[in-house]
Structures are given as structure tokens and as C-alpha cells.
Tab-separated table of N, CA and C in Angstrom:
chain	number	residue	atom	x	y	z
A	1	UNK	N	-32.799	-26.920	-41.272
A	1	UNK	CA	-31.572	-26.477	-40.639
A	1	UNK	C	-31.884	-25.289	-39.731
A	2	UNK	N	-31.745	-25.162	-38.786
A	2	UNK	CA	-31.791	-24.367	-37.446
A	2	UNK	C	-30.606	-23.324	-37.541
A	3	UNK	N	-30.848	-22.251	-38.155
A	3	UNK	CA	-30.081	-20.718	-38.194
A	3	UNK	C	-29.338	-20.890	-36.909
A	4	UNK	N	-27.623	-20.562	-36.587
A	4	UNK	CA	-26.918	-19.844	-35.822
A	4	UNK	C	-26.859	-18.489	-35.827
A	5	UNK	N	-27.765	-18.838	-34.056
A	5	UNK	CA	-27.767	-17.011	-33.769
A	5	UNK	C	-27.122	-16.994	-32.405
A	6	UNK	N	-25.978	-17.874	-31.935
A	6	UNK	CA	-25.577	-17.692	-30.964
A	6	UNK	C	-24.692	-16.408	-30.954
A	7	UNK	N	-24.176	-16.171	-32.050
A	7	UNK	CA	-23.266	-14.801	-32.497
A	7	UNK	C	-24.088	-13.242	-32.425
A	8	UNK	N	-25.044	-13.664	-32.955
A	8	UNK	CA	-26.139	-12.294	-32.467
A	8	UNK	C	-26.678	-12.208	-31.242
A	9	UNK	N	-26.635	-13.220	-30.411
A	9	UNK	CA	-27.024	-13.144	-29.179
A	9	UNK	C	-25.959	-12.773	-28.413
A	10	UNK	N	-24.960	-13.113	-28.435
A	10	UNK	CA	-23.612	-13.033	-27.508
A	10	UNK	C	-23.454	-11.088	-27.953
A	11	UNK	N	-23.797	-10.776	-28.945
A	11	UNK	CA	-23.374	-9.407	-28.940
A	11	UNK	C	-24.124	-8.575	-28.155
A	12	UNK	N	-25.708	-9.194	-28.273
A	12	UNK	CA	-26.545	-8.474	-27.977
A	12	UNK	C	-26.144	-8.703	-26.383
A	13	UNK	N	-25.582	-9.655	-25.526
A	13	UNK	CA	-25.532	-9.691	-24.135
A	13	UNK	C	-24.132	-8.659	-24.010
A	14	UNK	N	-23.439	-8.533	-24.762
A	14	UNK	CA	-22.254	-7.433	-24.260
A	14	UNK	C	-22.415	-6.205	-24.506
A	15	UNK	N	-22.846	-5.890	-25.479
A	15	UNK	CA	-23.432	-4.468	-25.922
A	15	UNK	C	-24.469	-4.346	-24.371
A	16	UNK	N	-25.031	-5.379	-23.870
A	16	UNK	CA	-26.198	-4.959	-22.840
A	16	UNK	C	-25.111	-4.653	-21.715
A	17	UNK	N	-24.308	-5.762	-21.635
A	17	UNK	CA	-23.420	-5.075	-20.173
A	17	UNK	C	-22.762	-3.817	-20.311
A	18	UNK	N	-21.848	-3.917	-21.332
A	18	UNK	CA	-21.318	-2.548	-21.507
A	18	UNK	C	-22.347	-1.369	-21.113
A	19	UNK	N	-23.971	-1.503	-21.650
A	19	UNK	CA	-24.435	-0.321	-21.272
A	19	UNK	C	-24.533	-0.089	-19.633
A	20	UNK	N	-24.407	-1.228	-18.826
A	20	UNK	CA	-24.909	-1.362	-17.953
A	20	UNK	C	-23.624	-0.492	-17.237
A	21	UNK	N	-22.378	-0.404	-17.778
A	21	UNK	CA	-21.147	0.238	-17.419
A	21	UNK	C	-21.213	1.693	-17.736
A	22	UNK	N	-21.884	2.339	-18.730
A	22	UNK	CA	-22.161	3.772	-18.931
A	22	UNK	C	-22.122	4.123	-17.616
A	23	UNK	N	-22.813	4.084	-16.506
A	23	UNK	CA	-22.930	5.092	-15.533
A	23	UNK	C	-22.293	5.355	-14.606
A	24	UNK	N	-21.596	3.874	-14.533
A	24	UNK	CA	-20.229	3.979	-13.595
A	24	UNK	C	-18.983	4.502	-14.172
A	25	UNK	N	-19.211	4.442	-15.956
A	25	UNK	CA	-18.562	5.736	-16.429
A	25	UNK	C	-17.883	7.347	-16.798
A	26	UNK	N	-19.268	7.420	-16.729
A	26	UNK	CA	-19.954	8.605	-16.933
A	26	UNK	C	-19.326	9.490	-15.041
A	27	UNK	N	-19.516	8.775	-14.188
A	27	UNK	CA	-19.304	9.680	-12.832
A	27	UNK	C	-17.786	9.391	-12.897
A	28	UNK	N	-16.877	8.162	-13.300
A	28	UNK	CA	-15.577	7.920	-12.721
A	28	UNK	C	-15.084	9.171	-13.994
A	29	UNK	N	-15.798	9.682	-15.340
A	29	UNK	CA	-14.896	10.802	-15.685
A	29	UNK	C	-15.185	11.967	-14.824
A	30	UNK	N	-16.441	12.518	-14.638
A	30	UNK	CA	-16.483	13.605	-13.747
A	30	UNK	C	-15.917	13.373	-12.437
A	31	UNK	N	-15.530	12.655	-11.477
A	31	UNK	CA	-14.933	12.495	-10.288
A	31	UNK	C	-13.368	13.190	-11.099
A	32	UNK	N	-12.901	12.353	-11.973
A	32	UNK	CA	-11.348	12.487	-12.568
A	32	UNK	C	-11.360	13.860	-12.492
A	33	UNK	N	-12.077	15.066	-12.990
A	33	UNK	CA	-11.951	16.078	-13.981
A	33	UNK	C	-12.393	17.096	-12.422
A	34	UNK	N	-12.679	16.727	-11.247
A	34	UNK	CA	-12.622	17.539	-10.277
A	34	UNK	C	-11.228	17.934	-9.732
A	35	UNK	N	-11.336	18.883	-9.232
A	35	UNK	CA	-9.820	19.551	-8.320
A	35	UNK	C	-9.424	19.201	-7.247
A	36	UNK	N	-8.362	18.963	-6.070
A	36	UNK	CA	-8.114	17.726	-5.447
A	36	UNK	C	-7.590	16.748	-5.436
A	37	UNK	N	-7.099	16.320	-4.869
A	37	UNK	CA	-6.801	14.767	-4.371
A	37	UNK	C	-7.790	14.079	-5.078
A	38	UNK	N	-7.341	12.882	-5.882
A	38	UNK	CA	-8.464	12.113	-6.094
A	38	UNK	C	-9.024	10.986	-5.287
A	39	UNK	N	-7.682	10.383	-5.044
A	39	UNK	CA	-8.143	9.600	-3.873
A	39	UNK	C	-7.888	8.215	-4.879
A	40	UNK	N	-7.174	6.820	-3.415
A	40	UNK	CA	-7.246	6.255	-4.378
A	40	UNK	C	-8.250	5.059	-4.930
A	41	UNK	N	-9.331	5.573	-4.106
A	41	UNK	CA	-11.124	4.370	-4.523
A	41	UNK	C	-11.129	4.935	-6.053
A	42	UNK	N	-11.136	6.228	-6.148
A	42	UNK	CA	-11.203	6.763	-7.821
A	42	UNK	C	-10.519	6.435	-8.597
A	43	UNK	N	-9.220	5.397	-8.343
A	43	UNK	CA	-8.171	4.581	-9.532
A	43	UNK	C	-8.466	3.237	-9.551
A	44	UNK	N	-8.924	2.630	-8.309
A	44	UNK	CA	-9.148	1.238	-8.354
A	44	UNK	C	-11.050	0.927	-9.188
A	45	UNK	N	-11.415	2.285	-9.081
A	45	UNK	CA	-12.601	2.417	-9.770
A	45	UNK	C	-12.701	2.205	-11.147
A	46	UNK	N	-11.340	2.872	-11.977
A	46	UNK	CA	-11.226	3.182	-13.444
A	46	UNK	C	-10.664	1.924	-13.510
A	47	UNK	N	-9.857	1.503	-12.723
A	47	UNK	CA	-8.838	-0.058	-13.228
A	47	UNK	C	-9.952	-0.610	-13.619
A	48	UNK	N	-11.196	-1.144	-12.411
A	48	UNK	CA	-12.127	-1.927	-12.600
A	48	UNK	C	-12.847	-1.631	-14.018
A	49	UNK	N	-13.375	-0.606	-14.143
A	49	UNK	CA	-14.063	-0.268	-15.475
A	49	UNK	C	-13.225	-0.895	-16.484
A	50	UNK	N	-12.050	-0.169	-16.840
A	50	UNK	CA	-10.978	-0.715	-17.953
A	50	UNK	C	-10.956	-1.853	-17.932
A	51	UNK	N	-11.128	-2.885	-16.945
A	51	UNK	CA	-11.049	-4.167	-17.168
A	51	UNK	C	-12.107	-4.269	-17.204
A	52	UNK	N	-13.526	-4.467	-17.196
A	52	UNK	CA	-14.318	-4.961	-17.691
A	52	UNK	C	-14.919	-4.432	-19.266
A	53	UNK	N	-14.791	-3.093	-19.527
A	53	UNK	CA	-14.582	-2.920	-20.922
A	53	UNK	C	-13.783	-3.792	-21.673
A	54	UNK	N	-12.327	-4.030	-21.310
A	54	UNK	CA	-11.215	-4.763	-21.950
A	54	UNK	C	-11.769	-6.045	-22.116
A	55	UNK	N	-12.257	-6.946	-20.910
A	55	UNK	CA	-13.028	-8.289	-20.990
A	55	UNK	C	-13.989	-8.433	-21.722
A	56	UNK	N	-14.923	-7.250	-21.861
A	56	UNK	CA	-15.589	-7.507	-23.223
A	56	UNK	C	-15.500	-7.404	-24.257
A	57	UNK	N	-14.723	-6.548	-24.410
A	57	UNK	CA	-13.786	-6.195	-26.135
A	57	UNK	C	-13.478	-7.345	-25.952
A	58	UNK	N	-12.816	-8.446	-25.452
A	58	UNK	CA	-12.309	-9.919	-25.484
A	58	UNK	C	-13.267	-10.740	-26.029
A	59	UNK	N	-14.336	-10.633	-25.864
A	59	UNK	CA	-15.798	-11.632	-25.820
A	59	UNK	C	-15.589	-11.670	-26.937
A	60	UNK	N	-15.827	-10.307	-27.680
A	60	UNK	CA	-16.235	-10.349	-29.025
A	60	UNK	C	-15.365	-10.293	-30.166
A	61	UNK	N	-13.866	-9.730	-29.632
A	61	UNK	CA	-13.120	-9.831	-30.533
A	61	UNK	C	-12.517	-11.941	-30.669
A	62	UNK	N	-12.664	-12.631	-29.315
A	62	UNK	CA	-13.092	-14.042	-29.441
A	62	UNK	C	-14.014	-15.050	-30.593
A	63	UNK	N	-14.845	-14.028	-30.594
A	63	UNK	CA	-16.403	-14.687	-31.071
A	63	UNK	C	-16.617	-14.829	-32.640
A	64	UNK	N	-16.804	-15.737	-33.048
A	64	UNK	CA	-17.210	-15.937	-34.325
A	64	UNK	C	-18.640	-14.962	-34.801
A	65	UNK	N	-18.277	-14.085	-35.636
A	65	UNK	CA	-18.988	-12.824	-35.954
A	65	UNK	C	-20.537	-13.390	-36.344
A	66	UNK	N	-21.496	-13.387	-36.236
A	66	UNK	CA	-22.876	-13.630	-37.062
A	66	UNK	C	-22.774	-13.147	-38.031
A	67	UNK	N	-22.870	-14.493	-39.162
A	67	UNK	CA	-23.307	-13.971	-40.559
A	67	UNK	C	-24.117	-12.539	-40.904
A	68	UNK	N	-23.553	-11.816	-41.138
A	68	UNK	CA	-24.371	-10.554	-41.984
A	68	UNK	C	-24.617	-9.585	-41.129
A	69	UNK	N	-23.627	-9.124	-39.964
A	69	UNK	CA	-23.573	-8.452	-38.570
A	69	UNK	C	-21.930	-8.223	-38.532
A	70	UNK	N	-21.951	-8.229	-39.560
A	70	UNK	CA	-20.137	-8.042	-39.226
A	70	UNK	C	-19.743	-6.108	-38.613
A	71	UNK	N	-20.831	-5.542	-39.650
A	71	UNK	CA	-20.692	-4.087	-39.168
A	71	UNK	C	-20.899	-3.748	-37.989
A	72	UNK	N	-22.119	-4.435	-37.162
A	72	UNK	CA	-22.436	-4.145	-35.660
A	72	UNK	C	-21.511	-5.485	-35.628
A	73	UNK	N	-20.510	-6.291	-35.300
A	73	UNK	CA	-19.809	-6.425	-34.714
A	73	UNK	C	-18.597	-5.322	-34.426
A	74	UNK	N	-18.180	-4.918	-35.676
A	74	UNK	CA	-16.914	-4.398	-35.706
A	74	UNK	C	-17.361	-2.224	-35.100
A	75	UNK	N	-18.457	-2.059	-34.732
A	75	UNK	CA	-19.062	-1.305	-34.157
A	75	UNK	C	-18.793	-1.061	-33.236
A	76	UNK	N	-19.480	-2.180	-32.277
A	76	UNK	CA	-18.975	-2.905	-30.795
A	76	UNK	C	-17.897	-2.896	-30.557
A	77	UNK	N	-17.183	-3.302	-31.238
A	77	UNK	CA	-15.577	-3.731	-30.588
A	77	UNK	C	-15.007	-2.411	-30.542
A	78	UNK	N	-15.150	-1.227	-31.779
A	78	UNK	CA	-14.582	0.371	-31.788
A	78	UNK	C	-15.091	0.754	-30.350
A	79	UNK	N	-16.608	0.842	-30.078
A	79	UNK	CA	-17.281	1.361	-29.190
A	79	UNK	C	-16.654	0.438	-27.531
A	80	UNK	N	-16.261	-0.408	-27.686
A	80	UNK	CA	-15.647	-0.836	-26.245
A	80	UNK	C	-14.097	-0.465	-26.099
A	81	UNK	N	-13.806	-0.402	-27.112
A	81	UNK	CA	-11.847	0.358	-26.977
A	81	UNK	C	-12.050	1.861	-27.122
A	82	UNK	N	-12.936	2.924	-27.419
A	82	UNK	CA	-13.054	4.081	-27.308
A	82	UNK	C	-13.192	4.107	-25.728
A	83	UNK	N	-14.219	3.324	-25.201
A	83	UNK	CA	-14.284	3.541	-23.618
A	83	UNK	C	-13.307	3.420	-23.090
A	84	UNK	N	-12.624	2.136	-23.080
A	84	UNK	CA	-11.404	1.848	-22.601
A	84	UNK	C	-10.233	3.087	-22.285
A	85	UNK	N	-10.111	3.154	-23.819
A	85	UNK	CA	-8.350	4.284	-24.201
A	85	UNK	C	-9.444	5.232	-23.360
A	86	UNK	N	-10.422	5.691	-23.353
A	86	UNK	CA	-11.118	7.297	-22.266
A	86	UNK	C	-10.443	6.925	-20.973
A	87	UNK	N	-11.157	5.723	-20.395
A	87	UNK	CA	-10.393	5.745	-18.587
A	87	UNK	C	-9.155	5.290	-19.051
A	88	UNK	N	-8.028	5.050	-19.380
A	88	UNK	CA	-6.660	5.155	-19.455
A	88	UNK	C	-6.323	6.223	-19.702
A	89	UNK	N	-6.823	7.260	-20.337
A	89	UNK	CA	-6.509	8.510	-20.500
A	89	UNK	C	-6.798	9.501	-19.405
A	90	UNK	N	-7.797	9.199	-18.800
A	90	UNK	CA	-8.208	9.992	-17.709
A	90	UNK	C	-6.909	9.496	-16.041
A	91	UNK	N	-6.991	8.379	-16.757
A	91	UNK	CA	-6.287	7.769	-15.098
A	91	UNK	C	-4.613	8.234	-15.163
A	92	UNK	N	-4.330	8.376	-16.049
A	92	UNK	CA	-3.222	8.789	-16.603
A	92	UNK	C	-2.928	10.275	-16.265
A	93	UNK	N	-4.107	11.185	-16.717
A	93	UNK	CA	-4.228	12.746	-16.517
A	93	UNK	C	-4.215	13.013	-14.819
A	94	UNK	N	-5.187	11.822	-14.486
A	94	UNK	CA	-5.594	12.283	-12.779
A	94	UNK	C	-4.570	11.820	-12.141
A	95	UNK	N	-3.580	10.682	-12.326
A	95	UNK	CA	-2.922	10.101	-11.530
A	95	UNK	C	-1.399	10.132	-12.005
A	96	UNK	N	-0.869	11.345	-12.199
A	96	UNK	CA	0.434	11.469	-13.330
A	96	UNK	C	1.341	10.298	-12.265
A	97	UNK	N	2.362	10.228	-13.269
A	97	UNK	CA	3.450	9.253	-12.673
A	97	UNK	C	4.250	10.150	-11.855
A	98	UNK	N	4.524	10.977	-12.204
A	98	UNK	CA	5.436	12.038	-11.320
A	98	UNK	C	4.590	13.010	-10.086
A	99	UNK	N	4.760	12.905	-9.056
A	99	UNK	CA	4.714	14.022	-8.544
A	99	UNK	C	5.665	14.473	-7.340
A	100	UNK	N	6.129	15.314	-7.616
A	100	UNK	CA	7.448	15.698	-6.905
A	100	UNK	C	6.948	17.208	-6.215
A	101	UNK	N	7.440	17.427	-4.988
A	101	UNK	CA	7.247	18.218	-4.323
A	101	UNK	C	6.796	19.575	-5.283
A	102	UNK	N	7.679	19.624	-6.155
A	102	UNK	CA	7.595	21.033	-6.811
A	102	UNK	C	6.293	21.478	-7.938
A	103	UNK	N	6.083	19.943	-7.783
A	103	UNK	CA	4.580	20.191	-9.271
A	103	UNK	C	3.241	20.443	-7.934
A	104	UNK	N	3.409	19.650	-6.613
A	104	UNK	CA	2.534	20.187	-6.034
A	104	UNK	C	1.957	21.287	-5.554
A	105	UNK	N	3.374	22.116	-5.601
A	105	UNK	CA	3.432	23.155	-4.941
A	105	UNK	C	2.726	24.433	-6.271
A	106	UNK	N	3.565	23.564	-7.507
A	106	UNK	CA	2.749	24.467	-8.321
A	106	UNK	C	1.441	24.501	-9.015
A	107	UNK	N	1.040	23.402	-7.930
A	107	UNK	CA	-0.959	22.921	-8.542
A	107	UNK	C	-1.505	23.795	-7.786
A	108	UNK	N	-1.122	24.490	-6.628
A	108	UNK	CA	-1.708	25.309	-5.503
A	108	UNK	C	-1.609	26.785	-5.937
């Protein structure tokens, strides 16, 4: 009988993309956390991230877990919604819903 390791493999390919997303991370929080206008390439930046974090939290919360990997599954999936809720939180901070003449005036 031929072991199923399509479940350990599929993690191991999202855990690889996700890392591959660290760095476009890592700058879209420091861009957020500068003073300024953000501009809006710096929101369509975080959307993008959030959705591809979100699409992979999908993969795996999809995926039939590999026998005896349930912990590094359920690892993965914390570690891709921690990223996530970060750029929703940031895009949220940088891009308030309100801004009315008077909050600008008092950012200056």
C-alpha cells in the first residue's frame, strides 16, 4: 500500500508560498506605519496580500489534514489568519473610513 502524502505535500507548497509573501509583507506594514498620504497602490497592495493569505488559509482549511500532522496543520492555518487580521488591521489604521476636513486638519 502506497502511503498518502498528498496532504503533507500540499502544506508543504503553502507554507512555501506564504513564505514567499513575507516580504511583500513585511514593507506593505512599514509603508502603512509612515506619515503621509498613503496613496492608493499601498491599499490595493494589502487587498492583494489579504487575499492571497485568505486563499491559502482556504487550501488548507479545504484539505484533508495528513495523518499525524494535524498540529502543523492547525499551525499553518493560525499562522495564515494572524497575517491576514495584521493587513486588515493596518489597512483599517492607514485608511480610516472617515476623513472629514477637521481630522485632517488635526493630523497637521
Amino acid at each position: 500500500m502506497v502511503p498518502d502524502t498528498f496532504g503533507a505535500v500540499t502544506l508543504l507548497v503553502v507554507a512555501e508560498r506564504a513564505a514567499a509573501l513575507v516580504p511583500g509583507f513585511r514593507t506593505f506594514l512599514q509603508a502603512c506605519s509612515l506619515p503621509g498620504d498613503p496613496g492608493g497602490s499601498l491599499g490595493r497592495e494589502g487587498h492583494r496580500l489579504a487575499t492571497e493569505f485568505d486563499r491559502l488559509h482556504g487550501w488548507v482549511a479545504d484539505s484533508p489534514g495528513p495523518p499525524g500532522q494535524e498540529a502543523e496543520q492547525t499551525c499553518l492555518l493560525t499562522a495564515l489568519r494572524h497575517h491576514r487580521m495584521i493587513i486588515h488591521d493596518a489597512l483599517q489604521l492607514t485608511f480610516p473610513k472617515v476623513r472629514t476636513r477637521y481630522l485632517l486638519d488635526q493630523a497637521r
